[in-house]
Amino acid sequence: MSTSSYLSDRINNLSESATLKMTKLGRELAAKGVNVISLSVGEPDFNTPEHVKDAAKKALDENWTRYSPVPGYPELRQAIVNKLKTENNLDYDISQIVVSTGAKQSLSNVILTLINPGDEVIIPTPYWVSYSEMVVLAEGKSVFISTEIDNNFKITPAQLEAAITPKTKLFMFSSPNNPTGTVYSKDELAALAKVFEKHPQVFILSDEIYEHINFVDKHESIAQFDSIKDRVIIINGFSKAFAMTGWRLGYIAANKTIAAANDKLQGQTTSGTCSISQRAGIVAYEQGLESVNKMKEAFARRRQLVYDLLRDIPGVRTNLPEGAFYFFPEISSFFGKKDQDGNIIKNSSDLALYLLNVGHVATVGGDSFGNDNYIRLSYAASDESLIEALKRIKAALGKLA
Ligand code: PMP
Ligand code: GLU
């Protein structure tokens, strides 16, 4: 992406989203007639459930086509409050809910709302690509806690304690995690909450967008611990659970001060998100999780399929992710090897580009998720595509010498 002296420092200092970049490169290659399998972007390969689409059609017919209230329609915020109570046993009031243009905007709103220049934001690596860049936009400073495959990509309370300084303002993480699929148990979250109890200046941004794609346990939120709940900001949305990535619908649940601040920020930037998406979101939440559970069954089957195929590739090391729909295998054994034109694979981005150009499979290098020794594969694709993609990856990696 280009930088220029007449662009702001803010934008010149910002990196392009690697997930979206690799997806764009994949699409460009496909437009040239190449049969590309995309495992780069993380989005369900299912269609939005019929009853949700019907609700959107009805909303149009009923002329829900004007500006909505900035934080979202009260009925949608009430449906979110009800969901948080029935599914997560968490008490919120609608004044604590702000609906936005996807969880991405919710995250960005919260960071801009809380972070002053120089404030430290603790982010366990690997993390979702946009976290650190949103901190760049807010002129904060990311402080990374590194985790590896051998500890299932989980931080310990001791690591957290060691990372906190008087400048720490925010800790942000996702469970289930993008890109590793790691899921924190209730006991593990309780141990982290104990550390936060000692540091009342630290807020906790808990990204729960993959809550329904969890293969090990029921979802646990760090907001369940009353001693810190007021400092937890839950992020969630409709993209993953209801296959609604294009509808742009996400939200926060937070204390009233943070919610009001997000409302104010959004009122000066985007206003309320799409009225039709919001009406459909009400029906999605009111009608329950049947469609989500069907998707989850497919993801569980594909997880096993990809696990077996990845373990069969020499030089690739993987764990069995506990949630979300990604694998984050270790691939550093290929660094230093040469492709057929004599180019050396130096890092995970080189490997992802090689897999795209030679194997015709789009993945994303781990460097933009905070660990260069890995690549990310999304298994939100059909079983046939996954089998073919893993065959191509194995063949392409086998050609590196
Ligand atoms: N958080 C995580 C961890 C994600 O993977 C994504 C990508 N979908 C988002 C937030 C943003 O989701 P959306 O803006 O589509 O609601
Ligand atoms: N969250 C998805 C991903 O990680 C969507 C792409 C994006 O917004 O980064 O691939």
PDB file of N, CA and C in Angstrom, residues 4 12 106 112 148 170 238 240 313 321 329:
ATOM      1  N   SER A   4       2.480   8.481   1.283  1.00  0.00           N
ATOM      2  CA  SER A   4       2.834   9.706   0.574  1.00  0.00           C
ATOM      3  C   SER A   4       2.983  10.817   1.589  1.00  0.00           C
ATOM      4  N   ASN A  12      -0.100   6.935   7.053  1.00  0.00           N
ATOM      5  CA  ASN A  12       1.180   6.403   6.567  1.00  0.00           C
ATOM      6  C   ASN A  12       1.732   5.341   7.517  1.00  0.00           C
ATOM      7  N   SER A 106     -16.794  -1.788  16.313  1.00  0.00           N
ATOM      8  CA  SER A 106     -16.947  -1.772  17.778  1.00  0.00           C
ATOM      9  C   SER A 106     -15.573  -1.754  18.442  1.00  0.00           C
ATOM     10  N   LEU A 112     -10.427   3.861  20.395  1.00  0.00           N
ATOM     11  CA  LEU A 112     -10.367   5.329  20.263  1.00  0.00           C
ATOM     12  C   LEU A 112     -10.984   6.020  21.474  1.00  0.00           C
ATOM     13  N   GLU A 148       3.038 -19.763  22.338  1.00  0.00           N
ATOM     14  CA  GLU A 148       3.462 -20.668  21.264  1.00  0.00           C
ATOM     15  C   GLU A 148       2.547 -21.881  21.235  1.00  0.00           C
ATOM     16  N   LEU A 170      -5.271  -0.990  28.696  1.00  0.00           N
ATOM     17  CA  LEU A 170      -6.207  -1.960  28.129  1.00  0.00           C
ATOM     18  C   LEU A 170      -5.498  -3.280  27.872  1.00  0.00           C
ATOM     19  N   PHE A 238     -22.744 -10.432  14.558  1.00  0.00           N
ATOM     20  CA  PHE A 238     -23.575 -11.408  13.836  1.00  0.00           C
ATOM     21  C   PHE A 238     -22.837 -12.088  12.700  1.00  0.00           C
ATOM     22  N   LYS A 240     -20.156 -14.073  12.312  1.00  0.00           N
ATOM     23  CA  LYS A 240     -19.727 -15.477  12.356  1.00  0.00           C
ATOM     24  C   LYS A 240     -20.885 -16.386  12.744  1.00  0.00           C
ATOM     25  N   ILE A 313       1.641 -33.607   6.441  1.00  0.00           N
ATOM     26  CA  ILE A 313       2.579 -32.823   5.614  1.00  0.00           C
ATOM     27  C   ILE A 313       3.910 -32.684   6.357  1.00  0.00           C
ATOM     28  N   PRO A 321      -7.118 -27.062  17.106  1.00  0.00           N
ATOM     29  CA  PRO A 321      -7.717 -25.856  17.694  1.00  0.00           C
ATOM     30  C   PRO A 321      -9.024 -26.178  18.415  1.00  0.00           C
ATOM     31  N   PRO A 329      -0.755 -23.444  11.890  1.00  0.00           N
ATOM     32  CA  PRO A 329       0.361 -24.375  11.988  1.00  0.00           C
ATOM     33  C   PRO A 329       1.728 -23.677  11.921  1.00  0.00           C
TER      34      PRO A 329
END
